[in-house]
C-alpha positions as YAML, in Angstrom:
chain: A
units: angstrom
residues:
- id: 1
  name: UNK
  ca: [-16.94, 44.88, 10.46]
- id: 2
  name: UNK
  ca: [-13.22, 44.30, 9.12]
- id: 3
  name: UNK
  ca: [-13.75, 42.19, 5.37]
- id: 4
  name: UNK
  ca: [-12.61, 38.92, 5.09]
- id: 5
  name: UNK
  ca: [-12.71, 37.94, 2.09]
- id: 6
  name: UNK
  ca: [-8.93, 37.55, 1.15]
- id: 7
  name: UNK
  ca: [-9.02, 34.87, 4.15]
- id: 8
  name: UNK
  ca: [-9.23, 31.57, 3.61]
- id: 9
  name: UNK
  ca: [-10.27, 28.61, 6.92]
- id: 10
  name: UNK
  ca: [-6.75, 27.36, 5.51]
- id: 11
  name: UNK
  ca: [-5.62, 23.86, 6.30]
- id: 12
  name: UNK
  ca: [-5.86, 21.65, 9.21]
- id: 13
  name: UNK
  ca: [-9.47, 22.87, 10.31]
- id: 14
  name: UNK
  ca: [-11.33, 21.28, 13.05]
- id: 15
  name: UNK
  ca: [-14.50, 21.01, 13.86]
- id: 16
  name: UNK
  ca: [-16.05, 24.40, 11.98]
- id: 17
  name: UNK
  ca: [-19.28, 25.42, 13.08]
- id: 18
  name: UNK
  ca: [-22.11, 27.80, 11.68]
- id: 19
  name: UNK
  ca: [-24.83, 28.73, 13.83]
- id: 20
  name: UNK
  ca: [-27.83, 31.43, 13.47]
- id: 21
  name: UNK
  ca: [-28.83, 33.83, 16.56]
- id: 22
  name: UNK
  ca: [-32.24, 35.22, 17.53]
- id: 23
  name: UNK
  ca: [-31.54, 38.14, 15.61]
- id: 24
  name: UNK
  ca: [-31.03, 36.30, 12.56]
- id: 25
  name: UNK
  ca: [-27.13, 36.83, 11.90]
- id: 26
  name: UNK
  ca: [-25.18, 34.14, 10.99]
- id: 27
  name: UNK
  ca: [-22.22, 33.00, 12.57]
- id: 28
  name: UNK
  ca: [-19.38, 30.73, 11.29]
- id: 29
  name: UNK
  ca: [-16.79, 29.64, 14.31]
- id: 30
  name: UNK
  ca: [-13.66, 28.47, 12.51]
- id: 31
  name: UNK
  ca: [-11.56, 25.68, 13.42]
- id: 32
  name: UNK
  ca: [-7.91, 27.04, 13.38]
- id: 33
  name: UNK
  ca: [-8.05, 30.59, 14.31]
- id: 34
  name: UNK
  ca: [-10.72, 29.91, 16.82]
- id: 35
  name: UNK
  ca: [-12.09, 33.09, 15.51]
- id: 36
  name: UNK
  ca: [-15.90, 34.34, 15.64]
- id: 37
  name: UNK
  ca: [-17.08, 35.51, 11.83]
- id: 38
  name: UNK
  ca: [-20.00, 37.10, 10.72]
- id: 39
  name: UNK
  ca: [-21.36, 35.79, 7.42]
- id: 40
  name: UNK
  ca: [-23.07, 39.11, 5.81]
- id: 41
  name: UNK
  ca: [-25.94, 38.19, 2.81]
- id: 42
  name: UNK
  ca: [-27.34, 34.89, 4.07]
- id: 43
  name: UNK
  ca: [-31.23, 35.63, 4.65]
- id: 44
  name: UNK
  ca: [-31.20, 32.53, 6.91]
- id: 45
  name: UNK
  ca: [-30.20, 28.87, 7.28]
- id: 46
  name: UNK
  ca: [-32.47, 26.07, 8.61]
- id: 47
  name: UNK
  ca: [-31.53, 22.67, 10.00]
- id: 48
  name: UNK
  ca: [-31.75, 19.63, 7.24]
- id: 49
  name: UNK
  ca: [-34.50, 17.28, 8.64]
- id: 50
  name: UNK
  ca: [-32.78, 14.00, 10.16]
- id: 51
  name: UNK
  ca: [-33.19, 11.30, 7.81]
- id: 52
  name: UNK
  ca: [-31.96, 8.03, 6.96]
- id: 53
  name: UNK
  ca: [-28.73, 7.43, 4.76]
- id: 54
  name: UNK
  ca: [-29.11, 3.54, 3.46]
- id: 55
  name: UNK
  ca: [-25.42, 2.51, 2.65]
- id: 56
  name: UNK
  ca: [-25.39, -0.87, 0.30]
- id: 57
  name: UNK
  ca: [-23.15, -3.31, -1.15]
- id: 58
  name: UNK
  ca: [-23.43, -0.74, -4.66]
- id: 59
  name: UNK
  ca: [-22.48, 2.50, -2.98]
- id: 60
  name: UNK
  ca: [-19.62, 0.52, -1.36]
- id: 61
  name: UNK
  ca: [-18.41, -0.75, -4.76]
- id: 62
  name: UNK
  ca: [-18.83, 2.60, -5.92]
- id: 63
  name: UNK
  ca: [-16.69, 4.32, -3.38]
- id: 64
  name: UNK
  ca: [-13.85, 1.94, -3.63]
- id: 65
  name: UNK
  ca: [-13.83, 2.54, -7.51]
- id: 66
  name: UNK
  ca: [-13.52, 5.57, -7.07]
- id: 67
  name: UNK
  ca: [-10.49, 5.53, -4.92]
- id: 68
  name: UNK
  ca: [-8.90, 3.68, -7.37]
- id: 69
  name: UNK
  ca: [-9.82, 5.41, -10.51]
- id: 70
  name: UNK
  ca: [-8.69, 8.79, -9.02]
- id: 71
  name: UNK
  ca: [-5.25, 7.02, -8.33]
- id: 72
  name: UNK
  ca: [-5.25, 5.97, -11.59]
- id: 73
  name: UNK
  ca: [-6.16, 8.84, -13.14]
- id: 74
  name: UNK
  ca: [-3.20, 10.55, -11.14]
- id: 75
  name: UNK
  ca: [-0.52, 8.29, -12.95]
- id: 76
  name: UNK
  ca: [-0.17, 9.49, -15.86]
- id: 77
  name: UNK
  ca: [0.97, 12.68, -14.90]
- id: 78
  name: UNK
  ca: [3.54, 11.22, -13.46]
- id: 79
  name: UNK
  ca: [4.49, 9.04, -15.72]
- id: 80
  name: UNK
  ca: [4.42, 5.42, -16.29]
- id: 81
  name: UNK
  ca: [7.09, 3.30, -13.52]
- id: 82
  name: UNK
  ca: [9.34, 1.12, -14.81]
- id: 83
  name: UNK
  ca: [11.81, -0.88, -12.23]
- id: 84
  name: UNK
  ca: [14.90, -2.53, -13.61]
- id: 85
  name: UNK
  ca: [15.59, -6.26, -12.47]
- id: 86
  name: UNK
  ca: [18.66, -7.30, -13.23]
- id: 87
  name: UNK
  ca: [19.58, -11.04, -13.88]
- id: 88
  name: UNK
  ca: [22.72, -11.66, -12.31]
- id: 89
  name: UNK
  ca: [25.52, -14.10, -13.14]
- id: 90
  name: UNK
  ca: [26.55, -13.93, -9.21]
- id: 91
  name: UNK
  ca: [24.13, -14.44, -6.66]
- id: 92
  name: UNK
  ca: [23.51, -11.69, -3.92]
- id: 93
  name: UNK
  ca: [24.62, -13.06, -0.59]
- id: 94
  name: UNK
  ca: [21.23, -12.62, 1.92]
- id: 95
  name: UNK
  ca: [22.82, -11.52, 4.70]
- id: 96
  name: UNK
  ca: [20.81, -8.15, 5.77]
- id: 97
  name: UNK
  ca: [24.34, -5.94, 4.49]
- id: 98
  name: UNK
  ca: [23.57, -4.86, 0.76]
- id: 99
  name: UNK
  ca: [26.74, -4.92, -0.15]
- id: 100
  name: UNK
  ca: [26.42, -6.43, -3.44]
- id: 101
  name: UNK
  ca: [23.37, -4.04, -4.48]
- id: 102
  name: UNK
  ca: [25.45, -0.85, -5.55]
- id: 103
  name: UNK
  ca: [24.25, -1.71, -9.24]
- id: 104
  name: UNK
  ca: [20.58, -2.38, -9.26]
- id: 105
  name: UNK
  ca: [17.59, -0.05, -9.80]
- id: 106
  name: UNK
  ca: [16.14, 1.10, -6.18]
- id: 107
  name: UNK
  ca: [12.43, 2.02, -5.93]
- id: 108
  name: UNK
  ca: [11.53, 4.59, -3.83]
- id: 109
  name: UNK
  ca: [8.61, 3.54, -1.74]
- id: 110
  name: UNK
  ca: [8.39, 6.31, 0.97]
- id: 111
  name: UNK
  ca: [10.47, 9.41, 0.40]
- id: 112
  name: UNK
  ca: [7.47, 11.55, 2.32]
- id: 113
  name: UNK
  ca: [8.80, 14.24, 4.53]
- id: 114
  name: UNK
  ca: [7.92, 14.99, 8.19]
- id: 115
  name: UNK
  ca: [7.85, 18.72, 9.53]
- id: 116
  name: UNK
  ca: [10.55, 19.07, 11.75]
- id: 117
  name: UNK
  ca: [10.46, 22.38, 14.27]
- id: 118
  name: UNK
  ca: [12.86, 23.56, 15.90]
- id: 119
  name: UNK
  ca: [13.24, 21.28, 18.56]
- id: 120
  name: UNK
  ca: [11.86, 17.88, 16.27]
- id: 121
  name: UNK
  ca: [14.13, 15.35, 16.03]
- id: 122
  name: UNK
  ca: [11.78, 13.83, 13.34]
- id: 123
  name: UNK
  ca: [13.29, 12.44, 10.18]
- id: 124
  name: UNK
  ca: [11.81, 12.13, 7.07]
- id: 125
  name: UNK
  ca: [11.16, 8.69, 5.69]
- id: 126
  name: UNK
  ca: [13.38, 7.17, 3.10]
- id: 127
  name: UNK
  ca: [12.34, 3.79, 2.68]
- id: 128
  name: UNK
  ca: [13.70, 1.98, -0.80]
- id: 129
  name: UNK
  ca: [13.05, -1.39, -2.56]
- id: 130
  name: UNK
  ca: [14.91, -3.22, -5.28]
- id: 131
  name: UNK
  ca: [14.94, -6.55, -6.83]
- id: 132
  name: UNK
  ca: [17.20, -9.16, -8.88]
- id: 133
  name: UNK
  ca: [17.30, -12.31, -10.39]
- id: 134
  name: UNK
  ca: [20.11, -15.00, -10.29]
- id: 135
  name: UNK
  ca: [20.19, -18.67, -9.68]
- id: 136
  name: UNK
  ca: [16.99, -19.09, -10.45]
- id: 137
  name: UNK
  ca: [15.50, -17.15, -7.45]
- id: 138
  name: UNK
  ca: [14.30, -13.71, -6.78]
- id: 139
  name: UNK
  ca: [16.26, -11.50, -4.84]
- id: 140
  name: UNK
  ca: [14.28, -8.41, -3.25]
- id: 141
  name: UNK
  ca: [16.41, -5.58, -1.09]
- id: 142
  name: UNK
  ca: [14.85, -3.18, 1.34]
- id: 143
  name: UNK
  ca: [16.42, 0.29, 2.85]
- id: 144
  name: UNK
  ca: [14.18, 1.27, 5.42]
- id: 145
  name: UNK
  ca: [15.99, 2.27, 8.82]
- id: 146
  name: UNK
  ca: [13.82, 0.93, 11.49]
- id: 147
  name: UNK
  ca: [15.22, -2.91, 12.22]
- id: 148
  name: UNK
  ca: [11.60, -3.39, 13.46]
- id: 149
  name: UNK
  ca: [9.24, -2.48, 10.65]
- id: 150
  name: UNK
  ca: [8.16, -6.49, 9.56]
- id: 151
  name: UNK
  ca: [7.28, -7.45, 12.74]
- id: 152
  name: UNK
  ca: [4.33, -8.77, 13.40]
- id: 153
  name: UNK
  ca: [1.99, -10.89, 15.70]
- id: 154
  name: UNK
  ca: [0.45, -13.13, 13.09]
- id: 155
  name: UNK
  ca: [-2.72, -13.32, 15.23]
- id: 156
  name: UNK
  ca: [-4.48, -14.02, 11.83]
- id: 157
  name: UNK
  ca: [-2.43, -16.70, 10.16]
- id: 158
  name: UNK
  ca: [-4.39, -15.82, 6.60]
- id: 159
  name: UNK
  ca: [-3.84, -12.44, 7.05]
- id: 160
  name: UNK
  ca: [-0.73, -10.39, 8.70]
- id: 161
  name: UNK
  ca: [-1.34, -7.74, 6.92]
- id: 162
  name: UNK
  ca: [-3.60, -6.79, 9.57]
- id: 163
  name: UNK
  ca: [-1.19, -7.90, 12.33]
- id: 164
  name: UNK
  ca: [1.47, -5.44, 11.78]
- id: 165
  name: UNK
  ca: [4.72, -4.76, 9.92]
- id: 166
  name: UNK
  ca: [5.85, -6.48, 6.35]
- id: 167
  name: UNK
  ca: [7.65, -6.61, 3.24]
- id: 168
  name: UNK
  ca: [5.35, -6.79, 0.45]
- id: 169
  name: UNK
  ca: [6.01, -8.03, -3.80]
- id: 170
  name: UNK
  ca: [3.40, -7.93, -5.83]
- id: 171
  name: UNK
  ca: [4.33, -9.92, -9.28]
- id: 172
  name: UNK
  ca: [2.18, -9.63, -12.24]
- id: 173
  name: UNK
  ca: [1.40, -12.20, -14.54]
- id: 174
  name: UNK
  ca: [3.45, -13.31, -17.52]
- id: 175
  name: UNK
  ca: [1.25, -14.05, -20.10]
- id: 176
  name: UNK
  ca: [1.35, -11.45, -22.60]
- id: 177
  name: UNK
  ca: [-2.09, -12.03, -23.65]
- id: 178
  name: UNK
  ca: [-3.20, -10.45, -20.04]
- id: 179
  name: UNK
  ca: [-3.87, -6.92, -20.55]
- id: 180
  name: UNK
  ca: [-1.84, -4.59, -18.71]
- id: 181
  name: UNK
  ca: [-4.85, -2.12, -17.34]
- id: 182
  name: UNK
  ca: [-6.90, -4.97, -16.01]
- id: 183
  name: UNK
  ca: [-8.69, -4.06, -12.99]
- id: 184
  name: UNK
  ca: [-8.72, -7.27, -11.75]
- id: 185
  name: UNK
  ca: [-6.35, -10.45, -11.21]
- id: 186
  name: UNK
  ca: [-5.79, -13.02, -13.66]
- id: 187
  name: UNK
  ca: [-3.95, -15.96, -13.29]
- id: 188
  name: UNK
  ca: [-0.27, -15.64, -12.35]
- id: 189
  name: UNK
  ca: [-0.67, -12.42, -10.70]
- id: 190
  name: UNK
  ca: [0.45, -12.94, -6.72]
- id: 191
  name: UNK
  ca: [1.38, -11.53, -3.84]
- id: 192
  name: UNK
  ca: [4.39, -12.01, -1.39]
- id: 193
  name: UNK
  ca: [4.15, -11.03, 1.83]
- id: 194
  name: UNK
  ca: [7.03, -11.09, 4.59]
- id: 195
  name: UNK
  ca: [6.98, -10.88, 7.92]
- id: 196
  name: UNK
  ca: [8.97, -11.54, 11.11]
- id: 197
  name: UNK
  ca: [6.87, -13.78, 13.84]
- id: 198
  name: UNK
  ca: [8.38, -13.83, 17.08]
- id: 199
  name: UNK
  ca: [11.85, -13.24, 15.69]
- id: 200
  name: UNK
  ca: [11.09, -15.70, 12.72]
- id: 201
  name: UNK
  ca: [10.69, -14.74, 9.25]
- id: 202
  name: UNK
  ca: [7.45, -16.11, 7.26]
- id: 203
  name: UNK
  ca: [6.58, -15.87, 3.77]
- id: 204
  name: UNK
  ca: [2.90, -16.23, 2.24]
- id: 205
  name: UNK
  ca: [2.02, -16.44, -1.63]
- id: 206
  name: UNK
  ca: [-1.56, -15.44, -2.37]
- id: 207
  name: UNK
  ca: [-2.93, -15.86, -6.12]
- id: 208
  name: UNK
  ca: [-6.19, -14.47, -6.57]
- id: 209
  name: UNK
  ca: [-6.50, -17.33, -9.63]
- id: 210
  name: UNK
  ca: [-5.19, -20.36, -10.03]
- id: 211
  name: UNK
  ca: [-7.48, -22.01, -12.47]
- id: 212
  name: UNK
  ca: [-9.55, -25.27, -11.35]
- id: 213
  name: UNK
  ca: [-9.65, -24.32, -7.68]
- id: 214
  name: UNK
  ca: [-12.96, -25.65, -6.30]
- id: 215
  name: UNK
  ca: [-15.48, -23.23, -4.79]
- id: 216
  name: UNK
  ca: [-15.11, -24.77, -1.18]
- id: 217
  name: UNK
  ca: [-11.33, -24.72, -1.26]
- id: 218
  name: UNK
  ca: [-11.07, -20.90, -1.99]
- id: 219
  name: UNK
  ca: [-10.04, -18.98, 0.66]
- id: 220
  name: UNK
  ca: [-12.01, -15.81, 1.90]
- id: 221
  name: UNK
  ca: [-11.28, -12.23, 2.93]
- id: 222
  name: UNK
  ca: [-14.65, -10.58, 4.44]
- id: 223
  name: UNK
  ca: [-15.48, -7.26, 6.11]
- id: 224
  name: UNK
  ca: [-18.78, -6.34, 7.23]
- id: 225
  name: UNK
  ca: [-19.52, -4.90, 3.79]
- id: 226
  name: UNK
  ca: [-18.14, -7.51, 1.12]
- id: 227
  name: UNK
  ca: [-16.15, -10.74, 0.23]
- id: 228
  name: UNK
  ca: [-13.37, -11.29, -1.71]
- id: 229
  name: UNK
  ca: [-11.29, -14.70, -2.18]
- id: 230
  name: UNK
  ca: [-8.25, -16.25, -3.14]
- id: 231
  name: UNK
  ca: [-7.73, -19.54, -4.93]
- id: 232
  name: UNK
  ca: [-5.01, -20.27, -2.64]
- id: 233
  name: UNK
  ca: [-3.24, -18.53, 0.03]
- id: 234
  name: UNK
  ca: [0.83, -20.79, 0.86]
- id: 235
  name: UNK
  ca: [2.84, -20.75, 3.29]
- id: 236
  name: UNK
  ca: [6.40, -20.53, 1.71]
- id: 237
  name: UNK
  ca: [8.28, -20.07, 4.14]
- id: 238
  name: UNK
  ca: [10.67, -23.36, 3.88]
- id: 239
  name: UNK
  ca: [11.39, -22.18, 0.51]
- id: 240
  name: UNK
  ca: [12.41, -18.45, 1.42]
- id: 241
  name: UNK
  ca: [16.01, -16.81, 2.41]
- id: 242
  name: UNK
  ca: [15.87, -13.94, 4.82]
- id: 243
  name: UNK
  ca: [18.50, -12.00, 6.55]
- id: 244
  name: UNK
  ca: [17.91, -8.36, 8.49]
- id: 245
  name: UNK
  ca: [20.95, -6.01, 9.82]
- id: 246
  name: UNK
  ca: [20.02, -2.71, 11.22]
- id: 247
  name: UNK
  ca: [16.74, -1.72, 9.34]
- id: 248
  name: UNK
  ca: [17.92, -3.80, 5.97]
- id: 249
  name: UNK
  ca: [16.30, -6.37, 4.75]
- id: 250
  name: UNK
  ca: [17.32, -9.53, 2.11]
- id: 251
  name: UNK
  ca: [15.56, -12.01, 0.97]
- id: 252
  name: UNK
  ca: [15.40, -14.68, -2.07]
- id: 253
  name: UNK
  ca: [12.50, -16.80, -3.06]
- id: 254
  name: UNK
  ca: [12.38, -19.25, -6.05]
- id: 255
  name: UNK
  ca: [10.89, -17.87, -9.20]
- id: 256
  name: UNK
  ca: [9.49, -21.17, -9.75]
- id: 257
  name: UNK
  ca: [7.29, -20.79, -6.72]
- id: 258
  name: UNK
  ca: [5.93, -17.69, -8.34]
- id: 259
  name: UNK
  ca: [5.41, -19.03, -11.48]
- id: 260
  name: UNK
  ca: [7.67, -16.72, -13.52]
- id: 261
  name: UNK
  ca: [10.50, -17.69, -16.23]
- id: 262
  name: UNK
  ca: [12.00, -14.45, -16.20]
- id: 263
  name: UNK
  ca: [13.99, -13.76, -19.42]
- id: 264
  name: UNK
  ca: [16.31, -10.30, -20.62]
- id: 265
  name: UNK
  ca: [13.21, -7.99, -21.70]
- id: 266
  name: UNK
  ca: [10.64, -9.91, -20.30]
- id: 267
  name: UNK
  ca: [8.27, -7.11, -18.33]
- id: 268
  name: UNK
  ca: [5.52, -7.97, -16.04]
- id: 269
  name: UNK
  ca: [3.07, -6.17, -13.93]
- id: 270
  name: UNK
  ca: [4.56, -5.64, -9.95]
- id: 271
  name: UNK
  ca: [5.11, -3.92, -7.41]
- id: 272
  name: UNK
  ca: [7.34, -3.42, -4.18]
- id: 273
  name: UNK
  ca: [5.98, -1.79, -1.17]
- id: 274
  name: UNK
  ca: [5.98, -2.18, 2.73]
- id: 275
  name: UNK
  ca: [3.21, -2.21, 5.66]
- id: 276
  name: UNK
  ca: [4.08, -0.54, 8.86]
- id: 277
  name: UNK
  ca: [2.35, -1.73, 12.29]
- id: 278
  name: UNK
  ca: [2.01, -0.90, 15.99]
- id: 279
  name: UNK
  ca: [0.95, -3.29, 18.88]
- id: 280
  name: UNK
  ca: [-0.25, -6.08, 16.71]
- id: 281
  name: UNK
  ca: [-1.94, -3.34, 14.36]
- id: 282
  name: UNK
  ca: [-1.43, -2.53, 10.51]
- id: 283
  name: UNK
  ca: [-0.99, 1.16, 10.85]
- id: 284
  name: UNK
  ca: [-0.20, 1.80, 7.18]
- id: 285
  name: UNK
  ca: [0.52, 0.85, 3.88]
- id: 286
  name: UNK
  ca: [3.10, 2.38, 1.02]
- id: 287
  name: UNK
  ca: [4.26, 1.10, -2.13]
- id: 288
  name: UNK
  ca: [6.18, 2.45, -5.06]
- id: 289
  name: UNK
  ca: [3.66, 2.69, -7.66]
- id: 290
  name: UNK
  ca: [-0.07, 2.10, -6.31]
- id: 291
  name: UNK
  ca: [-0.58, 5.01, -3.90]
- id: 292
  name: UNK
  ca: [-4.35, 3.82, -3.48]
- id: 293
  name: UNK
  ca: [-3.67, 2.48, 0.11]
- id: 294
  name: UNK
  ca: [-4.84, 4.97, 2.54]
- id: 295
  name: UNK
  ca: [-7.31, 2.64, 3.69]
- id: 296
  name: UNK
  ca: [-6.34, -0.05, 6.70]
- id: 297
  name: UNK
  ca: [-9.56, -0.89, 8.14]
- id: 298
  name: UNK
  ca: [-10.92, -3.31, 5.74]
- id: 299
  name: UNK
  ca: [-9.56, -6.55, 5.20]
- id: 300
  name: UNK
  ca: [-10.72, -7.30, 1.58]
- id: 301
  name: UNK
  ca: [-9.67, -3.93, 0.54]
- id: 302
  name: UNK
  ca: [-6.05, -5.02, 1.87]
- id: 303
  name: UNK
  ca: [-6.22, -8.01, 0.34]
- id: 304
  name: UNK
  ca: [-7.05, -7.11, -3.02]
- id: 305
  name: UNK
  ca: [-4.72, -7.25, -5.67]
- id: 306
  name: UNK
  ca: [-5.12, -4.02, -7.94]
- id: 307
  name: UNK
  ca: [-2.73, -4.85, -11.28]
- id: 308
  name: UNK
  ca: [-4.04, -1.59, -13.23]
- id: 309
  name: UNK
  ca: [-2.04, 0.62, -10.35]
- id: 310
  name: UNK
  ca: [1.02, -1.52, -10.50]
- id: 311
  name: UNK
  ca: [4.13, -0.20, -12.51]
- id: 312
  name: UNK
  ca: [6.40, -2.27, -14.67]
- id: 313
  name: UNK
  ca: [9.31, -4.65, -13.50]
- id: 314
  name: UNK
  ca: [11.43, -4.64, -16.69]
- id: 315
  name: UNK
  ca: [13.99, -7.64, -16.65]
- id: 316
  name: UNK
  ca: [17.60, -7.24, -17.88]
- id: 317
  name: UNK
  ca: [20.52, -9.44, -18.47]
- id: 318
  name: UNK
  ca: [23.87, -8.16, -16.54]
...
């Protein structure tokens, strides 16, 4: 007969359960304390008939919108995110070291903690992305300690990010007419995605629009509860530099390639983010600005391209 009611269940609770007894008492089995609880001023509880829950293509829509509005709503108390890309008059030299980075804006794309006890020898992660322009190409750095995180099977040529690890740019538009809380993808808004394939580096461009694409030459992303598509989905690979050295990564691409004239003040929609895989299997997904990526079981929802959640990539003559 002790009170409980400056206890919480408290975090991490598993499997609670509530259950009524002949004598009509009502019981609440907790899932942390493994502790038996009497709950004092119920009159009684009753099973819920079973009954049918019909899930459509609406509810669906509905519950992805609303992982994506609470993200959004989130942002603004933390404040809008600007990256700075510098243009360079040198050009970086891609060779995996970053030795020529010690003046450029990093992102941080995972600074999340992990727990350590006593005898852990975990280690946070501290996982950072920047980017630069010179030459004429676009020059993206990543810090992330683990010389294995892009690899990947590419078992789904289309698609590695289901297949495992990658480095992953998302570059907004540059038409200043586009509005910069669009839900959607307009044209010039892309996606580049890196990966290492049995020791090789490839590089895919997705763009959601690319205006006069035919209907039968888009290319499709399906799950079992929706469709999305792409006007075209590249492989850019014979266009892209790459270079790794113990958990860094370079790599340069042609601005051309993704359509962008980049100019001092010129700022676009983007983002900078990686995936992280085990045995041929896209485990997770972080980025610097859109934090709306818990989920990795649903291809169109990894596909998408979500500008409104983006920050800003802010170009600057150096």
């Amino acid at each position: 007969n002790m009170s409980l009611d400056s206890i919480t269940l408290g975090e991490e609770n598993f499997w609670p359960s509530i259950t009524a007894t002949q004598d009509g008492k009502v019981y609440l089995v907790d899932g942390a304390r493994s502790a038996i609880v009497r709950l004092d001023g119920m009159d009684n509880i009753s099973r819920l008939p079973d009954m049918t829950i019909n899930v459509n293509q609406s509810s669906l829509n509905r519950s992805l919108a609303a992982i994506a509005a609470t993200q959004a709503a989130n942002q603004p108390a933390t404040g809008p995110k600007t990256l700075q890309v510098n243009i360079l008059s040198q050009k970086p030299v891609v060779d995996g070291k970053l030795n020529d980075w010690s003046s450029v804006s990093w992102a941080d794309i995972d600074k999340r903690g992990v727990k350590g006890y006593f005898n852990s020898s975990a280690q946070p992660y501290d996982v950072t992305g920047a980017l630069a322009v010179a030459g004429g190409r676009l020059y993206a750095a990543f810090r992330t300690g683990n010389p294995h995180l892009a690899d990947n099977t590419g078992e789904q040529p289309q698609a590695p990010f289901k297949t495992g690890g990658a480095l992953d740019i998302m570059i907004g538009s540059a038409n200043t007419k586009a509005d910069p809380d669009r839900r959607t993808a307009v044209a010039g808004d892309c996606r580049l995605l890196i990966s290492v394939i049995n020791g090789k580096p490839q590089a895919l461009l997705y763009r959601a629009v690319v205006p006069g694409t035919r209907t039968e030459d888009k290319v499709p992303f399906s799950s079992p509860s929706r469709t999305i598509t792409f006007d075209r989905v590249d492989n850019i690979t014979g266009q892209l530099q790459f270079a790794t050295s113990e958990g860094n990564y370079e790599l340069s691409i042609p601005v051309s390639a993704l359509g962008i004239q980049p100019n001092d003040g010129l700022k676009i929609k983007g983002d900078i983010g990686i995936l992280r895989g085990d045995k041929g299997e896209t485990t997770s997904r972080v980025y610097w600005s859109n934090k709306a990526t818990g989920i990795t079981a649903d291809v169109p929802s990894e596909a998408l391209l979500s500008p409104n959640l983006w920050g800003t990539f802010q170009f600057k003559k150096k």
